[in-house]
PDB file of C-alpha atoms in Angstrom:
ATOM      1  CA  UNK A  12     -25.123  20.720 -14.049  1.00  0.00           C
ATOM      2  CA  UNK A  13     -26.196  20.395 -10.279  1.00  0.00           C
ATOM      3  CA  UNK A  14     -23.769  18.667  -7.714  1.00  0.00           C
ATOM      4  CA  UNK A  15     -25.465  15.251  -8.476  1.00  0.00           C
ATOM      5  CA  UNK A  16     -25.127  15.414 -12.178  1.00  0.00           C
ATOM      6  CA  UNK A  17     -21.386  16.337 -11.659  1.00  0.00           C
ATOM      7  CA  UNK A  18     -20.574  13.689  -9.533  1.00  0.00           C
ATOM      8  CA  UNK A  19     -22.100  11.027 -11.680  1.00  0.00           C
ATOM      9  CA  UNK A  20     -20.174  12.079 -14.345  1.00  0.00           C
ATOM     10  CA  UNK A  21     -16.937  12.431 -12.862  1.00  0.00           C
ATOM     11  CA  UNK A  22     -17.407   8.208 -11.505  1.00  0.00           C
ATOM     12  CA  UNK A  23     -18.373   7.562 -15.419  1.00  0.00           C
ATOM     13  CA  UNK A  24     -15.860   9.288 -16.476  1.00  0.00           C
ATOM     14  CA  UNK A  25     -12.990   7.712 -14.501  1.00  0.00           C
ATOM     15  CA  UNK A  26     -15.214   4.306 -14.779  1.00  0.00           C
ATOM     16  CA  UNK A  27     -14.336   4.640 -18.736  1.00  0.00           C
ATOM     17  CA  UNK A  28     -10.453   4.430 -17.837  1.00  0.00           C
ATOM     18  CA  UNK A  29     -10.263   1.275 -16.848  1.00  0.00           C
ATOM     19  CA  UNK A  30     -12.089  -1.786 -18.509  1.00  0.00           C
ATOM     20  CA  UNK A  31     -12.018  -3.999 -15.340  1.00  0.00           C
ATOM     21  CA  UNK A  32     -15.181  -1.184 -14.269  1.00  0.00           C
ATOM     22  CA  UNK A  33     -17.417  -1.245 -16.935  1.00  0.00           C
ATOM     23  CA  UNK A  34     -20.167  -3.786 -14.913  1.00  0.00           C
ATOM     24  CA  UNK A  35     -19.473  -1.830 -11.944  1.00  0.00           C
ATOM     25  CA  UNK A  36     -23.285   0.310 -11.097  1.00  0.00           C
ATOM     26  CA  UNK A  37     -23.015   3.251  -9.598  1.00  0.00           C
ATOM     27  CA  UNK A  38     -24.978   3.658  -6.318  1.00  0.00           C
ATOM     28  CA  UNK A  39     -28.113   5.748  -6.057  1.00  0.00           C
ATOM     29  CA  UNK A  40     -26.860   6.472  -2.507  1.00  0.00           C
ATOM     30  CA  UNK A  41     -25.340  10.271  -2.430  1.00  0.00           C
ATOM     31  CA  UNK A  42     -23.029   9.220   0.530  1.00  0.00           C
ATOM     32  CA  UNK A  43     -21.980   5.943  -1.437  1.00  0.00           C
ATOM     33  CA  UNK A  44     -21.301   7.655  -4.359  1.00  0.00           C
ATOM     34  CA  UNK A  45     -19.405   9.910  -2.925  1.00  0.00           C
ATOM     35  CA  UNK A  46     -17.180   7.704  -1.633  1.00  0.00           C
ATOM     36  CA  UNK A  47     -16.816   5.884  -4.961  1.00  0.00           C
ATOM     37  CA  UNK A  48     -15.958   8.897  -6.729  1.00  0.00           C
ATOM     38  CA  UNK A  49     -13.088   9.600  -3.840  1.00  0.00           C
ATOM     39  CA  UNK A  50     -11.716   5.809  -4.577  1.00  0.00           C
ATOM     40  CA  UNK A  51     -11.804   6.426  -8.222  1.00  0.00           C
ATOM     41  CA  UNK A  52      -9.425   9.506  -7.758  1.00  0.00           C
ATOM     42  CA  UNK A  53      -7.060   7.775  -4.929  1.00  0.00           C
ATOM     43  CA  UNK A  54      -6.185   4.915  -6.827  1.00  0.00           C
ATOM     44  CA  UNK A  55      -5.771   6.799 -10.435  1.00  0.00           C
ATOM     45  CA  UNK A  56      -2.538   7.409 -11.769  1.00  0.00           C
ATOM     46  CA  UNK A  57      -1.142  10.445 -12.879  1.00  0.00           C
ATOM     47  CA  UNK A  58      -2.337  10.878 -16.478  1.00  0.00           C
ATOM     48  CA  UNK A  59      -3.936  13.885 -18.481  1.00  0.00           C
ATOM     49  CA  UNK A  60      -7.684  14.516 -17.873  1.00  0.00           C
ATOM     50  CA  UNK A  61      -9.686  16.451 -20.573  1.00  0.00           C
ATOM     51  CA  UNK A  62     -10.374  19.965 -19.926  1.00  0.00           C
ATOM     52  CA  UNK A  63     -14.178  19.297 -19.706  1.00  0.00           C
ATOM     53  CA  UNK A  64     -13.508  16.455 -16.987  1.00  0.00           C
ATOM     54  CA  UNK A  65     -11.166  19.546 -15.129  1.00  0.00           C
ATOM     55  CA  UNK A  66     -14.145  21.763 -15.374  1.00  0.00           C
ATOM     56  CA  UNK A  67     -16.823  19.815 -14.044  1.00  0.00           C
ATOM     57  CA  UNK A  68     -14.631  18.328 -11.623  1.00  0.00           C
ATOM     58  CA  UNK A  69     -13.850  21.930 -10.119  1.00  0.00           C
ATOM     59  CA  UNK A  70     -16.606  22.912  -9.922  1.00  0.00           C
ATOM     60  CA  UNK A  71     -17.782  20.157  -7.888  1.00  0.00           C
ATOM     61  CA  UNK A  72     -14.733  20.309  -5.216  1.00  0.00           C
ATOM     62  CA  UNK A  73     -15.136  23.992  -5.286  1.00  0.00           C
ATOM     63  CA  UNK A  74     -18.881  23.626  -4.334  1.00  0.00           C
ATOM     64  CA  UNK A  75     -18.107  20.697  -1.841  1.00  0.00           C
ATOM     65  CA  UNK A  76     -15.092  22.116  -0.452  1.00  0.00           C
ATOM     66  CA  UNK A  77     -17.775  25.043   0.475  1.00  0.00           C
ATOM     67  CA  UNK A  78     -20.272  23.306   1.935  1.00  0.00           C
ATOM     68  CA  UNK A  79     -17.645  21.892   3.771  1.00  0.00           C
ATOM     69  CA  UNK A  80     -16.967  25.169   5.609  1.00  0.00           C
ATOM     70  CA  UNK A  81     -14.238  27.205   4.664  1.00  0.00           C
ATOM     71  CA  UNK A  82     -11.805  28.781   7.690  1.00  0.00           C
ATOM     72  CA  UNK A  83     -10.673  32.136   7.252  1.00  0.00           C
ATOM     73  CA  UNK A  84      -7.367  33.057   9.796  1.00  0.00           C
ATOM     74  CA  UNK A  85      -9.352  35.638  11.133  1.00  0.00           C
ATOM     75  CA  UNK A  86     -11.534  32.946  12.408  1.00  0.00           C
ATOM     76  CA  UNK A  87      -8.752  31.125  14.766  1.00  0.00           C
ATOM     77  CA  UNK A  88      -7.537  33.066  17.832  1.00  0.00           C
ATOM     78  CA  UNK A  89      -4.166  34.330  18.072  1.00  0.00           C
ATOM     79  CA  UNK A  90      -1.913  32.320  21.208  1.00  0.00           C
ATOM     80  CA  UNK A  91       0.919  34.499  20.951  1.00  0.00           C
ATOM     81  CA  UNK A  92       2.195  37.096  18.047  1.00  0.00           C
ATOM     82  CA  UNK A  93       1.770  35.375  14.562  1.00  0.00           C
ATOM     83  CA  UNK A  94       1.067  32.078  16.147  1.00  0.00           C
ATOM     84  CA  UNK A  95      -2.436  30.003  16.400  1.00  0.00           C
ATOM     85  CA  UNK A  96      -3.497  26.663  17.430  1.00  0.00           C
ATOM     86  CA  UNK A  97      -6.541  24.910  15.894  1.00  0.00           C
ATOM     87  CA  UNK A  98      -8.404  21.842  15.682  1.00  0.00           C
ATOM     88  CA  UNK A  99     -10.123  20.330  12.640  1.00  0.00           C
ATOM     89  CA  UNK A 100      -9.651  19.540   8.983  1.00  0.00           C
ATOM     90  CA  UNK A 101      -6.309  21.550   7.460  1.00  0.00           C
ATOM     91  CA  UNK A 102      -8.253  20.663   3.961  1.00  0.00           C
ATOM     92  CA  UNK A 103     -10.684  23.829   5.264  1.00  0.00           C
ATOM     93  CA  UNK A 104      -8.236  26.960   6.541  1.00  0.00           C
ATOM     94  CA  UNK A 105      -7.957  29.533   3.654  1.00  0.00           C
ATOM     95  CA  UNK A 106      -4.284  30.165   4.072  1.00  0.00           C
ATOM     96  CA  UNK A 107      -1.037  30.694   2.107  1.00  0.00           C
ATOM     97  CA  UNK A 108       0.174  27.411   2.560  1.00  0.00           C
ATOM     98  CA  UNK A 109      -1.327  24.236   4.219  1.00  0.00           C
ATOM     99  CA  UNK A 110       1.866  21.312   5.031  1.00  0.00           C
ATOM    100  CA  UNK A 111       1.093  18.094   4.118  1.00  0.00           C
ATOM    101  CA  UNK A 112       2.685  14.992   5.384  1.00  0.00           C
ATOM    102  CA  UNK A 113       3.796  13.135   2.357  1.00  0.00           C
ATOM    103  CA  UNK A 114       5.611  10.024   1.460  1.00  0.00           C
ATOM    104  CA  UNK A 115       9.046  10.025  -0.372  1.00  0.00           C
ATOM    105  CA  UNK A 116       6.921   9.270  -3.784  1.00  0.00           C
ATOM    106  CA  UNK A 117       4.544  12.461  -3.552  1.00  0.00           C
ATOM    107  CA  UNK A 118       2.442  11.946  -5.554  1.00  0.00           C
ATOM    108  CA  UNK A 119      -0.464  10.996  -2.890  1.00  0.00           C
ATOM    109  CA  UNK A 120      -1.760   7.882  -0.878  1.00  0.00           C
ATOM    110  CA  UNK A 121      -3.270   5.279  -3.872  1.00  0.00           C
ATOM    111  CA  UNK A 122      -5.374   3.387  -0.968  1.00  0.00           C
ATOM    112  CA  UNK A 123      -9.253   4.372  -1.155  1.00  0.00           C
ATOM    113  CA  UNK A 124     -10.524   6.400   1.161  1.00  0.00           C
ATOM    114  CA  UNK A 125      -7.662   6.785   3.755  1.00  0.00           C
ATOM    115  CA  UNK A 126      -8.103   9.267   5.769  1.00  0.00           C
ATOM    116  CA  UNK A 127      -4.355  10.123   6.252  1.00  0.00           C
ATOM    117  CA  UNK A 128      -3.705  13.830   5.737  1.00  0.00           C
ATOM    118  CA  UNK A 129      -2.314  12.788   1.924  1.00  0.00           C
ATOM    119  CA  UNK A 130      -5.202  11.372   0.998  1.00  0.00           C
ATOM    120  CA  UNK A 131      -7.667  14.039   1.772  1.00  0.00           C
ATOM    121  CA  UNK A 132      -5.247  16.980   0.639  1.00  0.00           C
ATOM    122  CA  UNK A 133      -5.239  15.446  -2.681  1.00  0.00           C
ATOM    123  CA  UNK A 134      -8.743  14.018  -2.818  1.00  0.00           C
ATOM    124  CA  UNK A 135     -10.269  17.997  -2.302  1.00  0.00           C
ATOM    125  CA  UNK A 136      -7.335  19.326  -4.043  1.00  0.00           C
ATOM    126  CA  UNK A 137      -8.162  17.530  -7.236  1.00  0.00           C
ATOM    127  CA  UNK A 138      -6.598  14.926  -9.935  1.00  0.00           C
ATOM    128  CA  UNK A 139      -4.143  18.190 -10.983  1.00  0.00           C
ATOM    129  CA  UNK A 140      -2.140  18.184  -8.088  1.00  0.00           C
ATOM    130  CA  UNK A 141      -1.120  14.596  -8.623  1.00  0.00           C
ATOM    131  CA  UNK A 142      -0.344  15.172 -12.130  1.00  0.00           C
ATOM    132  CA  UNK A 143       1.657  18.413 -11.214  1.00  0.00           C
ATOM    133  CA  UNK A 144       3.290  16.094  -8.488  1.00  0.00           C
ATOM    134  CA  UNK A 145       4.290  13.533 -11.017  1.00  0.00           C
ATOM    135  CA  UNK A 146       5.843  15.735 -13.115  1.00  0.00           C
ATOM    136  CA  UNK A 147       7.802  17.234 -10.778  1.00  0.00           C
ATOM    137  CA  UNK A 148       8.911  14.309  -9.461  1.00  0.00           C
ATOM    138  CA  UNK A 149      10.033  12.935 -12.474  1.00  0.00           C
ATOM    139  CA  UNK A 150      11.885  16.004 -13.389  1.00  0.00           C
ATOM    140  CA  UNK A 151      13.752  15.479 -10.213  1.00  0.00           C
ATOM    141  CA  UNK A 152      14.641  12.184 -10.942  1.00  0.00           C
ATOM    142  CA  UNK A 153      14.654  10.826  -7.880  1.00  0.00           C
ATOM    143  CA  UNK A 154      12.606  10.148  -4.443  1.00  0.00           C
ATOM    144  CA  UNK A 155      11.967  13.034  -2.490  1.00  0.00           C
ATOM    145  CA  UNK A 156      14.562  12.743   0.584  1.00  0.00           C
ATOM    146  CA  UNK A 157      13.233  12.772   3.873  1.00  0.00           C
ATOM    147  CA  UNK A 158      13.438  16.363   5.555  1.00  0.00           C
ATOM    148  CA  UNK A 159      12.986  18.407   2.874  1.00  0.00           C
ATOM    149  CA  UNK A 160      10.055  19.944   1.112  1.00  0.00           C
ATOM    150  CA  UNK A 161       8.625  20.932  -1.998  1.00  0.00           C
ATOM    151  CA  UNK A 162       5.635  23.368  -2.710  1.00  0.00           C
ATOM    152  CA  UNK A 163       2.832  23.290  -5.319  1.00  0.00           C
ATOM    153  CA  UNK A 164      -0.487  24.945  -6.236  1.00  0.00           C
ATOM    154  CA  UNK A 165      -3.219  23.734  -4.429  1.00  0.00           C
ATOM    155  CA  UNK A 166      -5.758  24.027  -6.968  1.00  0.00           C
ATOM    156  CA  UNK A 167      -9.427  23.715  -5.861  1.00  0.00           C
ATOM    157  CA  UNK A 168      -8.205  24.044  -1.686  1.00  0.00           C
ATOM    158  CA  UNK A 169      -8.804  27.070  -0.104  1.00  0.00           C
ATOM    159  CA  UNK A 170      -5.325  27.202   0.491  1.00  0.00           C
ATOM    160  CA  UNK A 171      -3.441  28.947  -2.097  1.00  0.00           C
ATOM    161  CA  UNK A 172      -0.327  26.629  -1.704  1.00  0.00           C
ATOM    162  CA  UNK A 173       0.511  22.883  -0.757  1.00  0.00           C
ATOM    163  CA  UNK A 174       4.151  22.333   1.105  1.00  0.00           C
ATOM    164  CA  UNK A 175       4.638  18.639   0.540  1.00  0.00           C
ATOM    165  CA  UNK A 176       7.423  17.025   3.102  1.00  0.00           C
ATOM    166  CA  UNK A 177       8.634  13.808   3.902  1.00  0.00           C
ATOM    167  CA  UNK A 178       9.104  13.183   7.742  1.00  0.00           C
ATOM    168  CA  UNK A 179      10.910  10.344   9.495  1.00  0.00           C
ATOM    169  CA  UNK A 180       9.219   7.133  10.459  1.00  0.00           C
ATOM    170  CA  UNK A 181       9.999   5.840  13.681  1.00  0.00           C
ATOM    171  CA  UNK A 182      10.212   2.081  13.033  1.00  0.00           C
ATOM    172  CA  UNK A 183       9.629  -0.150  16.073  1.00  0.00           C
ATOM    173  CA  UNK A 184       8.558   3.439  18.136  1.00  0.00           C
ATOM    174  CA  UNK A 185      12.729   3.367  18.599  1.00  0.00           C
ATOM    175  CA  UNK A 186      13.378   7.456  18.740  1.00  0.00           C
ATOM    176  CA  UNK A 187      16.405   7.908  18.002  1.00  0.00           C
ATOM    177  CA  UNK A 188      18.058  11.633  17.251  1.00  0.00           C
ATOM    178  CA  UNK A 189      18.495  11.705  13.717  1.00  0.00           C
ATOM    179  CA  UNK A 190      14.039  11.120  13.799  1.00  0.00           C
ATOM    180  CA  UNK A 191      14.422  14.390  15.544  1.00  0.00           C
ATOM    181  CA  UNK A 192      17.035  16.258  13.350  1.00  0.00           C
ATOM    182  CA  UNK A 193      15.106  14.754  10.148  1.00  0.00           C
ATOM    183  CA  UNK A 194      11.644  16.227  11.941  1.00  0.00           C
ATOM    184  CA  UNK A 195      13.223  19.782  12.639  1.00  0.00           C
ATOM    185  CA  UNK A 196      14.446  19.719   9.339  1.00  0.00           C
ATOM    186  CA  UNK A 197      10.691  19.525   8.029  1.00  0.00           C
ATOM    187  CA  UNK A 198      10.087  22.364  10.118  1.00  0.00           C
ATOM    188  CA  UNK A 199      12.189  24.444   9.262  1.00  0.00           C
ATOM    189  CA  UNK A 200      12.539  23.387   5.264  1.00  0.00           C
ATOM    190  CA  UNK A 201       8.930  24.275   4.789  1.00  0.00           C
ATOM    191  CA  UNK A 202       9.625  27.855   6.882  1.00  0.00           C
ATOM    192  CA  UNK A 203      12.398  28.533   4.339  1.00  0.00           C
ATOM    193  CA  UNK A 204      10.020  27.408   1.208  1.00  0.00           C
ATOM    194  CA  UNK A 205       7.125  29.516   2.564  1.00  0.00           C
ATOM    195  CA  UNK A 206       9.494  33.061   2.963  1.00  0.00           C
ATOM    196  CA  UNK A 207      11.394  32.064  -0.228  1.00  0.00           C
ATOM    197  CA  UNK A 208       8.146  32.490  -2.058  1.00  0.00           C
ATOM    198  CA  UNK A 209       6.611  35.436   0.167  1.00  0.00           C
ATOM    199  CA  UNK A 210       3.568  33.228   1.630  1.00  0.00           C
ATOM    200  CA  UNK A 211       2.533  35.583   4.827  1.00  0.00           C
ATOM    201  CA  UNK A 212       0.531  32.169   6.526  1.00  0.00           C
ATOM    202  CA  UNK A 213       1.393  28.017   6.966  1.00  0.00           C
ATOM    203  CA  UNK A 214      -0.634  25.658   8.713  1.00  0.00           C
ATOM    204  CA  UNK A 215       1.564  22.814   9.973  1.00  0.00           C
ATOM    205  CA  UNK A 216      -0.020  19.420  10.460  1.00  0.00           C
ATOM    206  CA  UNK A 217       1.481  17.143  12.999  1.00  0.00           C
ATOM    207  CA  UNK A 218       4.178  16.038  10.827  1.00  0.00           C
ATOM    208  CA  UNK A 219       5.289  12.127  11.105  1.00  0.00           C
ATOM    209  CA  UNK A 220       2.953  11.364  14.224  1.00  0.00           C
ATOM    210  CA  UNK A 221       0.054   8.728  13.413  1.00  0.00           C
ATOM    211  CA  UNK A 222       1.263   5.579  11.098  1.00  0.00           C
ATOM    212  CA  UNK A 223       5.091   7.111  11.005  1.00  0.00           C
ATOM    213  CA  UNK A 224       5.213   6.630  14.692  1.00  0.00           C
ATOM    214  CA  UNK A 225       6.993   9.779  16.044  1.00  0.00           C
ATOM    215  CA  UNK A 226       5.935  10.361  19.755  1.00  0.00           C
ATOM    216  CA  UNK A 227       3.028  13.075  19.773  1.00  0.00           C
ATOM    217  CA  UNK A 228       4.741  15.121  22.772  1.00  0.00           C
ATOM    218  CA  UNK A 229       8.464  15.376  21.116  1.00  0.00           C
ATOM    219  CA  UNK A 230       7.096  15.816  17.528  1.00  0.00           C
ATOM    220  CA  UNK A 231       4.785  18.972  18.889  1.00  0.00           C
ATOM    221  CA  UNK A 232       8.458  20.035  21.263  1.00  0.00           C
ATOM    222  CA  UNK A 233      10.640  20.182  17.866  1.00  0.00           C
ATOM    223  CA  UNK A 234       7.905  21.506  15.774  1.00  0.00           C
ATOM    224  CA  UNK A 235       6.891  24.364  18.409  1.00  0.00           C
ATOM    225  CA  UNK A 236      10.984  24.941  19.372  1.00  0.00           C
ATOM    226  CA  UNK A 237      11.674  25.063  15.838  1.00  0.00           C
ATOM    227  CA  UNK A 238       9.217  27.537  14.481  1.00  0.00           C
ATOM    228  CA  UNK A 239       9.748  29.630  17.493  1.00  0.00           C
ATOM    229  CA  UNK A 240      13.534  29.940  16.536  1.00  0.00           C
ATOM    230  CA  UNK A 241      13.303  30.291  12.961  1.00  0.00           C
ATOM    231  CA  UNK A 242      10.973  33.341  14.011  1.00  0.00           C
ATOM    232  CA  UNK A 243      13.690  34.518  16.002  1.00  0.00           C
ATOM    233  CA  UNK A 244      16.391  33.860  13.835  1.00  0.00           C
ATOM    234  CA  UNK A 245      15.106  35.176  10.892  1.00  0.00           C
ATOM    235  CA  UNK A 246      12.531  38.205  12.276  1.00  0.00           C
ATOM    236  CA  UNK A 247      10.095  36.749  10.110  1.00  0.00           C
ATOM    237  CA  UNK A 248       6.187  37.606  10.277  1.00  0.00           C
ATOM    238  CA  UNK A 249       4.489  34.641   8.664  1.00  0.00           C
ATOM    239  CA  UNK A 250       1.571  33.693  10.885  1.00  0.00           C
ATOM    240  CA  UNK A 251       1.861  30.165  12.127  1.00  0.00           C
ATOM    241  CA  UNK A 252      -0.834  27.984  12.447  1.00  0.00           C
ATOM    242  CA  UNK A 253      -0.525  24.923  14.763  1.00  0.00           C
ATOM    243  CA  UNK A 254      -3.440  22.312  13.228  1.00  0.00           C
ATOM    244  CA  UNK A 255      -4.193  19.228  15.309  1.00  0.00           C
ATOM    245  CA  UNK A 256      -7.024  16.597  14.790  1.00  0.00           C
ATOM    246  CA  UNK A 257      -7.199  14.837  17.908  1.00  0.00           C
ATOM    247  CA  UNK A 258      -7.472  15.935  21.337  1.00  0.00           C
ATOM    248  CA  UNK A 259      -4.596  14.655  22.741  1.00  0.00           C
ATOM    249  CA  UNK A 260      -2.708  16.834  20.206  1.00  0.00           C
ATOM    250  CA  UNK A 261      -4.501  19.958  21.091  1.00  0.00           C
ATOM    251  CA  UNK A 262      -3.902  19.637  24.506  1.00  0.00           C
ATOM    252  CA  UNK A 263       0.213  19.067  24.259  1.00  0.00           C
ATOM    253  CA  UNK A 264       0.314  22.328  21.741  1.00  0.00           C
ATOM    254  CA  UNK A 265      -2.144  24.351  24.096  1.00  0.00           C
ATOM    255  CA  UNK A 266       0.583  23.709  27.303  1.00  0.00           C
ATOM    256  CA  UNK A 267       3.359  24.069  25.394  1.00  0.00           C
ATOM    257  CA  UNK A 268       2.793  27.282  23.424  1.00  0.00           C
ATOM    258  CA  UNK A 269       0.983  28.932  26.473  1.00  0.00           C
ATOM    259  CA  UNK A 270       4.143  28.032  28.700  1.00  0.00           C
ATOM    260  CA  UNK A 271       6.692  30.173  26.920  1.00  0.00           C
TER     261      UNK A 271
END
């Protein structure tokens, strides 16, 4: 199968799930289909997939997530010891670990197409991670509390890890200091995760800004102040990563990690 034979197989496939699809065409469009394909995954449930649906649908992420452009560390330039700053899609660095800014449910964002960091983690990732993340969430019992962090296998990411964490949302844009303590916690949570299970690179997003509402410049103070002293505190080498998508992010992390 070539790219276009896997990805019209994939939309029939998940198509066949649900009856309410069956008069639905499928674009001749690549882009459109594309994008169809990416609904189909956001708003599917956690359920097993056949092993021949896993296998074509690797190898199609695998080959996309390539053509996408794949980030080696090597490739971002070192601001201080063991810690970088980059901009672009955390879905592309080839690291231990890539942080993802989850809700309390995590298993994913169900709305097609957003392009929170959620959605696209587990839209190149592939359907496995939500299943994974369903079952460990029901194992647990419970909602994931906000602060803390669990890790998972990042399947068809470069990454070889996904550390999922809940962060605060700012209702109202009222900061108050338990957003902060709740941020720091993420921080540092994920830090703990990442040396518990000997991962030598993480590549933070900016955790809680965006649609949770947490001021850019104090999120990027904690998370900066808070990696810097767990570094300290615990003499550990994992290389940091800072990763920002917009510009006004990159330029609070550039004057803040170059002023220390």
């Amino acid at each position: 199968m070539n790219q276009s034979e896997r990805r019209r197989y994939l939309i029939q496939e998940l198509m066949k799930e649900n009856p309410q699809y069956n008069n639905l065409q499928i674009p001749s469009n690549k882009e459109e289909q594309k994008q169809l394909l990416r609904s189909l995954m956001n708003i599917r449930f956690a359920s097993p997939i056949s092993d021949e649906f896993a296998q074509i649908q690797d190898e199609y992420l695998r080959e996309e997530n390539q053509n996408r452009g794949i980030v080696q560390l090597e490739d971002l330039t070192e601001i201080k010891k063991d810690i970088y700053l980059w901009q672009g899609d955390i879905t592309r660095l080839k690291v231990s670990a890539i942080v993802n800014a989850a809700n309390s449910g995590m298993t994913g964002c169900y709305q097609p197409c957003h392009n929170c960091i959620d959605n696209c983690i587990h839209t190149y990732a592939g359907i496995q991670l939500r299943n994974y993340c369903n079952t460990m969430m029901k194992k647990q019992g419970h909602e994931e509390s906000t602060g803390q962090a669990k890790i998972t296998p990042a399947y068809n990411l470069p990454a070889d890890y996904v550390i999922h964490t809940v962060g605060p949302i700012v209702h109202g844009g009222f900061l108050q200091k338990r957003h902060e303590k709740l941020l720091e916690s993420c921080y540092r949570s994920c830090l703990e995760i990442a040396e518990e299970n000997k991962l030598t690179s993480i590549a933070f997003c900016c955790i809680s800004t965006g649609v949770f509402m947490f001021p850019n410049e104090r999120a990027a103070e904690i998370a900066v102040k808070t990696v810097q002293k767990f570094k300290e505190e615990t003499n550990s080498q994992i290389k940091v990563i800072f990763n920002v998508f917009k510009d006004e992010d990159l330029e609070i992390y550039w004057r803040l990690l170059c002023a220390k």
